[in-house]
Amino acid sequence: MIAIYPGSFDPITNGHLDIIKRSSQLFERTIVAVLCNQNKQPIFSVEKRMEQIAFCTKHLSGVEVDSFSGLTVEYAKFRNAGVLIRGLRVLSDFEKELQMAHTNKTLWDGIETVFLATSTEYSFLSSSVVKEIAQFGGAVEHLVPKNVAADLYDYYS
Ligand code: ADP
């Protein structure tokens, strides 16, 4: 079974990485798919985000990095994937994620959304929090992979 883990990943955090590891143990193949979303103003380009993810997931078997634009279900069909992976951190994630899962199901009945509960140590972690800390010169090495921490320091220096 092929699973897709879609997201902005601007940038990837240790929380995302935890979900990718666990997905790779559940599914033959996990495609981490970076969404090209015109409405968001990312700090890293799609290519840079793909490079960051590829670097920190290279030791994981069955993990591939790609990008897509448009509807996630259309991309899933194109990649022959039957599962979408989403991470749940706190209760407030649930409403939006459930709505999205239902919407995707109405768009294509062939898709199932699988929610993986975040390990508690990462439940407070988001890309925005990491960017905010890095912007003000705080340490982020314990929150993101090493290569991403270096990119953040470069970006905000
Ligand atoms: P999006 O813009 O699609 O929410 P994100 O990159 O913010 O993109 O998140 C992608 C997915 O990863 C979402 O399912 C989100 O809930 C999940 N996620 C984000 N941060 C964490 C974390 N710290 N632990 C586990 N899952 C997370």
PDB file of C-alpha atoms and ligand atoms in Angstrom:
ATOM      1  CA  MET A   1       0.000   0.000   0.000  1.00  0.00           C
ATOM      2  CA  ILE A   2       1.256   3.463  -0.937  1.00  0.00           C
ATOM      3  CA  ALA A   3       0.677   6.318   1.516  1.00  0.00           C
ATOM      4  CA  ILE A   4       1.031  10.020   0.874  1.00  0.00           C
ATOM      5  CA  TYR A   5       1.995  12.441   3.628  1.00  0.00           C
ATOM      6  CA  PRO A   6       1.073  15.859   2.239  1.00  0.00           C
ATOM      7  CA  GLY A   7       1.945  19.174   3.828  1.00  0.00           C
ATOM      8  CA  SER A   8       3.678  22.504   3.583  1.00  0.00           C
ATOM      9  CA  PHE A   9       6.789  21.383   5.518  1.00  0.00           C
ATOM     10  CA  ASP A  10       8.072  24.978   5.683  1.00  0.00           C
ATOM     11  CA  PRO A  11      10.318  23.651   7.153  1.00  0.00           C
ATOM     12  CA  ILE A  12      10.138  19.988   8.183  1.00  0.00           C
ATOM     13  CA  THR A  13      10.292  19.570  11.997  1.00  0.00           C
ATOM     14  CA  ASN A  14      11.125  16.633  14.262  1.00  0.00           C
ATOM     15  CA  GLY A  15       7.352  16.187  14.654  1.00  0.00           C
ATOM     16  CA  HIS A  16       6.912  15.659  10.912  1.00  0.00           C
ATOM     17  CA  LEU A  17       9.929  13.353  10.904  1.00  0.00           C
ATOM     18  CA  ASP A  18       8.415  11.252  13.685  1.00  0.00           C
ATOM     19  CA  ILE A  19       5.238  10.803  11.600  1.00  0.00           C
ATOM     20  CA  ILE A  20       7.283   9.890   8.489  1.00  0.00           C
ATOM     21  CA  LYS A  21       9.260   7.250  10.428  1.00  0.00           C
ATOM     22  CA  ARG A  22       6.122   5.696  11.796  1.00  0.00           C
ATOM     23  CA  SER A  23       4.382   5.769   8.435  1.00  0.00           C
ATOM     24  CA  SER A  24       7.392   4.048   6.849  1.00  0.00           C
ATOM     25  CA  GLN A  25       6.940   1.198   9.329  1.00  0.00           C
ATOM     26  CA  LEU A  26       3.269   0.823   8.432  1.00  0.00           C
ATOM     27  CA  PHE A  27       3.320   1.198   4.645  1.00  0.00           C
ATOM     28  CA  GLU A  28       5.468  -0.235   1.842  1.00  0.00           C
ATOM     29  CA  ARG A  29       5.991   3.242   0.501  1.00  0.00           C
ATOM     30  CA  THR A  30       5.455   6.682   1.984  1.00  0.00           C
ATOM     31  CA  ILE A  31       5.531   9.643  -0.379  1.00  0.00           C
ATOM     32  CA  VAL A  32       6.211  12.883   1.465  1.00  0.00           C
ATOM     33  CA  ALA A  33       4.531  15.398  -0.827  1.00  0.00           C
ATOM     34  CA  VAL A  34       5.323  19.094  -0.535  1.00  0.00           C
ATOM     35  CA  LEU A  35       2.330  21.194  -1.469  1.00  0.00           C
ATOM     36  CA  CYS A  36       2.964  24.129  -3.820  1.00  0.00           C
ATOM     37  CA  ASN A  37       0.375  26.484  -2.398  1.00  0.00           C
ATOM     38  CA  GLN A  38       0.182  29.926  -3.994  1.00  0.00           C
ATOM     39  CA  ASN A  39      -1.805  31.286  -1.032  1.00  0.00           C
ATOM     40  CA  LYS A  40       0.975  30.675   1.486  1.00  0.00           C
ATOM     41  CA  GLN A  41       4.189  32.678   1.623  1.00  0.00           C
ATOM     42  CA  PRO A  42       6.830  30.072   2.447  1.00  0.00           C
ATOM     43  CA  ILE A  43      10.335  31.010   3.572  1.00  0.00           C
ATOM     44  CA  PHE A  44      11.869  28.059   1.683  1.00  0.00           C
ATOM     45  CA  SER A  45      11.237  27.197  -1.966  1.00  0.00           C
ATOM     46  CA  VAL A  46       9.566  23.886  -2.803  1.00  0.00           C
ATOM     47  CA  GLU A  47      12.914  22.591  -4.129  1.00  0.00           C
ATOM     48  CA  LYS A  48      14.690  23.566  -0.923  1.00  0.00           C
ATOM     49  CA  ARG A  49      12.001  21.927   1.227  1.00  0.00           C
ATOM     50  CA  MET A  50      12.245  18.729  -0.853  1.00  0.00           C
ATOM     51  CA  GLU A  51      16.021  18.742  -0.443  1.00  0.00           C
ATOM     52  CA  GLN A  52      15.698  19.245   3.342  1.00  0.00           C
ATOM     53  CA  ILE A  53      13.230  16.345   3.639  1.00  0.00           C
ATOM     54  CA  ALA A  54      15.249  14.041   1.348  1.00  0.00           C
ATOM     55  CA  PHE A  55      18.386  14.660   3.428  1.00  0.00           C
ATOM     56  CA  CYS A  56      16.859  13.818   6.792  1.00  0.00           C
ATOM     57  CA  THR A  57      14.847  10.815   5.557  1.00  0.00           C
ATOM     58  CA  LYS A  58      17.551   9.162   3.463  1.00  0.00           C
ATOM     59  CA  HIS A  59      18.092   6.427   6.054  1.00  0.00           C
ATOM     60  CA  LEU A  60      14.416   5.413   5.996  1.00  0.00           C
ATOM     61  CA  SER A  61      13.395   2.674   3.579  1.00  0.00           C
ATOM     62  CA  GLY A  62      10.391   3.180   1.312  1.00  0.00           C
ATOM     63  CA  VAL A  63      10.317   6.960   1.754  1.00  0.00           C
ATOM     64  CA  GLU A  64      10.183   9.169  -1.326  1.00  0.00           C
ATOM     65  CA  VAL A  65       9.958  12.960  -1.588  1.00  0.00           C
ATOM     66  CA  ASP A  66       7.887  14.721  -4.227  1.00  0.00           C
ATOM     67  CA  SER A  67       5.857  17.894  -4.719  1.00  0.00           C
ATOM     68  CA  PHE A  68       2.403  18.577  -6.093  1.00  0.00           C
ATOM     69  CA  SER A  69      -0.111  21.315  -6.663  1.00  0.00           C
ATOM     70  CA  GLY A  70      -3.878  21.196  -6.883  1.00  0.00           C
ATOM     71  CA  LEU A  71      -6.128  18.669  -5.194  1.00  0.00           C
ATOM     72  CA  THR A  72      -4.440  16.135  -2.952  1.00  0.00           C
ATOM     73  CA  VAL A  73      -6.838  13.361  -4.056  1.00  0.00           C
ATOM     74  CA  GLU A  74      -5.973  13.941  -7.714  1.00  0.00           C
ATOM     75  CA  TYR A  75      -2.305  13.636  -6.835  1.00  0.00           C
ATOM     76  CA  ALA A  76      -3.060  10.473  -4.815  1.00  0.00           C
ATOM     77  CA  LYS A  77      -4.866   8.927  -7.807  1.00  0.00           C
ATOM     78  CA  PHE A  78      -1.949   9.829 -10.056  1.00  0.00           C
ATOM     79  CA  ARG A  79       0.478   8.124  -7.634  1.00  0.00           C
ATOM     80  CA  ASN A  80      -1.785   5.075  -7.089  1.00  0.00           C
ATOM     81  CA  ALA A  81      -1.937   5.873  -3.390  1.00  0.00           C
ATOM     82  CA  GLY A  82      -4.919   4.810  -1.305  1.00  0.00           C
ATOM     83  CA  VAL A  83      -3.934   6.435   1.973  1.00  0.00           C
ATOM     84  CA  LEU A  84      -3.325   9.990   3.150  1.00  0.00           C
ATOM     85  CA  ILE A  85      -1.319  10.348   6.346  1.00  0.00           C
ATOM     86  CA  ARG A  86      -2.012  13.277   8.669  1.00  0.00           C
ATOM     87  CA  GLY A  87      -0.541  14.000  12.055  1.00  0.00           C
ATOM     88  CA  LEU A  88      -2.724  14.998  14.990  1.00  0.00           C
ATOM     89  CA  ARG A  89      -1.110  17.078  17.701  1.00  0.00           C
ATOM     90  CA  VAL A  90      -3.846  18.557  19.831  1.00  0.00           C
ATOM     91  CA  LEU A  91      -7.600  18.527  19.894  1.00  0.00           C
ATOM     92  CA  SER A  92      -7.753  21.771  17.916  1.00  0.00           C
ATOM     93  CA  ASP A  93      -6.143  20.003  14.907  1.00  0.00           C
ATOM     94  CA  PHE A  94      -9.004  17.531  14.883  1.00  0.00           C
ATOM     95  CA  GLU A  95     -11.833  19.688  13.544  1.00  0.00           C
ATOM     96  CA  LYS A  96      -9.952  20.939  10.493  1.00  0.00           C
ATOM     97  CA  GLU A  97      -8.411  17.532   9.789  1.00  0.00           C
ATOM     98  CA  LEU A  98     -11.724  15.682  10.067  1.00  0.00           C
ATOM     99  CA  GLN A  99     -13.383  18.166   7.719  1.00  0.00           C
ATOM    100  CA  MET A 100     -10.554  17.681   5.231  1.00  0.00           C
ATOM    101  CA  ALA A 101     -10.768  13.882   5.479  1.00  0.00           C
ATOM    102  CA  HIS A 102     -14.523  13.955   4.789  1.00  0.00           C
ATOM    103  CA  THR A 103     -14.080  16.370   1.901  1.00  0.00           C
ATOM    104  CA  ASN A 104     -11.382  14.213   0.334  1.00  0.00           C
ATOM    105  CA  LYS A 105     -13.596  11.136   0.682  1.00  0.00           C
ATOM    106  CA  THR A 106     -16.440  12.869  -1.160  1.00  0.00           C
ATOM    107  CA  LEU A 107     -14.008  13.841  -3.929  1.00  0.00           C
ATOM    108  CA  TRP A 108     -12.688  10.297  -4.309  1.00  0.00           C
ATOM    109  CA  ASP A 109     -14.071   7.265  -2.522  1.00  0.00           C
ATOM    110  CA  GLY A 110     -10.798   5.399  -3.082  1.00  0.00           C
ATOM    111  CA  ILE A 111      -8.948   7.436  -0.479  1.00  0.00           C
ATOM    112  CA  GLU A 112      -8.625   6.755   3.250  1.00  0.00           C
ATOM    113  CA  THR A 113      -7.122   9.230   5.697  1.00  0.00           C
ATOM    114  CA  VAL A 114      -5.025   7.689   8.443  1.00  0.00           C
ATOM    115  CA  PHE A 115      -4.319   9.880  11.467  1.00  0.00           C
ATOM    116  CA  LEU A 116      -1.182   9.268  13.454  1.00  0.00           C
ATOM    117  CA  ALA A 117      -1.102  10.759  16.930  1.00  0.00           C
ATOM    118  CA  THR A 118       2.014  12.813  17.559  1.00  0.00           C
ATOM    119  CA  SER A 119       4.455  11.619  20.179  1.00  0.00           C
ATOM    120  CA  THR A 120       3.840  13.836  23.223  1.00  0.00           C
ATOM    121  CA  GLU A 121       7.291  15.435  23.048  1.00  0.00           C
ATOM    122  CA  TYR A 122       6.370  16.954  19.664  1.00  0.00           C
ATOM    123  CA  SER A 123       2.783  17.880  20.371  1.00  0.00           C
ATOM    124  CA  PHE A 124       3.623  21.589  20.836  1.00  0.00           C
ATOM    125  CA  LEU A 125       5.799  21.741  17.743  1.00  0.00           C
ATOM    126  CA  SER A 126       4.870  23.433  14.473  1.00  0.00           C
ATOM    127  CA  SER A 127       6.801  24.946  11.570  1.00  0.00           C
ATOM    128  CA  SER A 128       5.509  28.397  12.600  1.00  0.00           C
ATOM    129  CA  VAL A 129       6.785  28.053  16.174  1.00  0.00           C
ATOM    130  CA  VAL A 130      10.193  26.994  14.868  1.00  0.00           C
ATOM    131  CA  LYS A 131      10.335  29.984  12.487  1.00  0.00           C
ATOM    132  CA  GLU A 132       9.359  32.367  15.247  1.00  0.00           C
ATOM    133  CA  ILE A 133      12.128  31.090  17.548  1.00  0.00           C
ATOM    134  CA  ALA A 134      14.755  31.152  14.766  1.00  0.00           C
ATOM    135  CA  GLN A 135      13.724  34.654  13.732  1.00  0.00           C
ATOM    136  CA  PHE A 136      14.568  35.949  17.193  1.00  0.00           C
ATOM    137  CA  GLY A 137      17.858  34.095  17.391  1.00  0.00           C
ATOM    138  CA  GLY A 138      16.690  31.232  19.629  1.00  0.00           C
ATOM    139  CA  ALA A 139      18.046  27.678  19.449  1.00  0.00           C
ATOM    140  CA  VAL A 140      16.128  25.262  17.226  1.00  0.00           C
ATOM    141  CA  GLU A 141      18.535  22.280  17.051  1.00  0.00           C
ATOM    142  CA  HIS A 142      16.339  20.224  19.341  1.00  0.00           C
ATOM    143  CA  LEU A 143      13.226  20.947  17.254  1.00  0.00           C
ATOM    144  CA  VAL A 144      14.309  20.314  13.658  1.00  0.00           C
ATOM    145  CA  PRO A 145      16.811  18.068  11.840  1.00  0.00           C
ATOM    146  CA  LYS A 146      20.417  19.418  11.834  1.00  0.00           C
ATOM    147  CA  ASN A 147      20.399  20.403   8.159  1.00  0.00           C
ATOM    148  CA  VAL A 148      17.190  22.399   8.645  1.00  0.00           C
ATOM    149  CA  ALA A 149      18.562  24.211  11.712  1.00  0.00           C
ATOM    150  CA  ALA A 150      21.541  25.321   9.592  1.00  0.00           C
ATOM    151  CA  ASP A 151      19.228  26.541   6.806  1.00  0.00           C
ATOM    152  CA  LEU A 152      17.137  28.490   9.333  1.00  0.00           C
ATOM    153  CA  TYR A 153      20.205  30.211  10.792  1.00  0.00           C
ATOM    154  CA  ASP A 154      21.324  31.125   7.263  1.00  0.00           C
ATOM    155  CA  TYR A 155      17.893  32.448   6.370  1.00  0.00           C
ATOM    156  CA  TYR A 156      17.537  34.675   9.426  1.00  0.00           C
ATOM    157  CA  SER A 157      21.178  35.821   9.668  1.00  0.00           C
TER     158      SER A 157
HETATM  159  P1  ADP B   1      -0.313  21.888   6.394  1.00  0.00           P
HETATM  160  O1  ADP B   1      -0.155  23.263   5.835  1.00  0.00           O
HETATM  161  O2  ADP B   1      -0.871  20.897   5.422  1.00  0.00           O
HETATM  162  O3  ADP B   1      -0.961  21.813   7.752  1.00  0.00           O
HETATM  163  P2  ADP B   1       2.104  21.238   7.777  1.00  0.00           P
HETATM  164  O4  ADP B   1       3.470  21.098   7.198  1.00  0.00           O
HETATM  165  O5  ADP B   1       1.909  22.301   8.793  1.00  0.00           O
HETATM  166  O6  ADP B   1       1.195  21.413   6.529  1.00  0.00           O
HETATM  167  O7  ADP B   1       1.649  19.865   8.398  1.00  0.00           O
HETATM  168  C1  ADP B   1       1.540  18.695   7.650  1.00  0.00           C
HETATM  169  C2  ADP B   1       0.978  17.574   8.515  1.00  0.00           C
HETATM  170  O8  ADP B   1       1.864  17.314   9.588  1.00  0.00           O
HETATM  171  C3  ADP B   1      -0.366  17.885   9.168  1.00  0.00           C
HETATM  172  O9  ADP B   1      -1.103  16.679   9.219  1.00  0.00           O
HETATM  173  C4  ADP B   1       0.008  18.313  10.548  1.00  0.00           C
HETATM  174  O10 ADP B   1      -1.031  18.081  11.486  1.00  0.00           O
HETATM  175  C5  ADP B   1       1.179  17.409  10.806  1.00  0.00           C
HETATM  176  N1  ADP B   1       2.090  17.964  11.808  1.00  0.00           N
HETATM  177  C6  ADP B   1       2.553  19.219  11.905  1.00  0.00           C
HETATM  178  N2  ADP B   1       3.374  19.370  12.979  1.00  0.00           N
HETATM  179  C7  ADP B   1       3.421  18.158  13.579  1.00  0.00           C
HETATM  180  C8  ADP B   1       4.052  17.639  14.757  1.00  0.00           C
HETATM  181  N3  ADP B   1       4.776  18.422  15.555  1.00  0.00           N
HETATM  182  N4  ADP B   1       3.872  16.346  15.050  1.00  0.00           N
HETATM  183  C9  ADP B   1       3.115  15.576  14.248  1.00  0.00           C
HETATM  184  N5  ADP B   1       2.454  15.990  13.168  1.00  0.00           N
HETATM  185  C10 ADP B   1       2.606  17.247  12.828  1.00  0.00           C
END
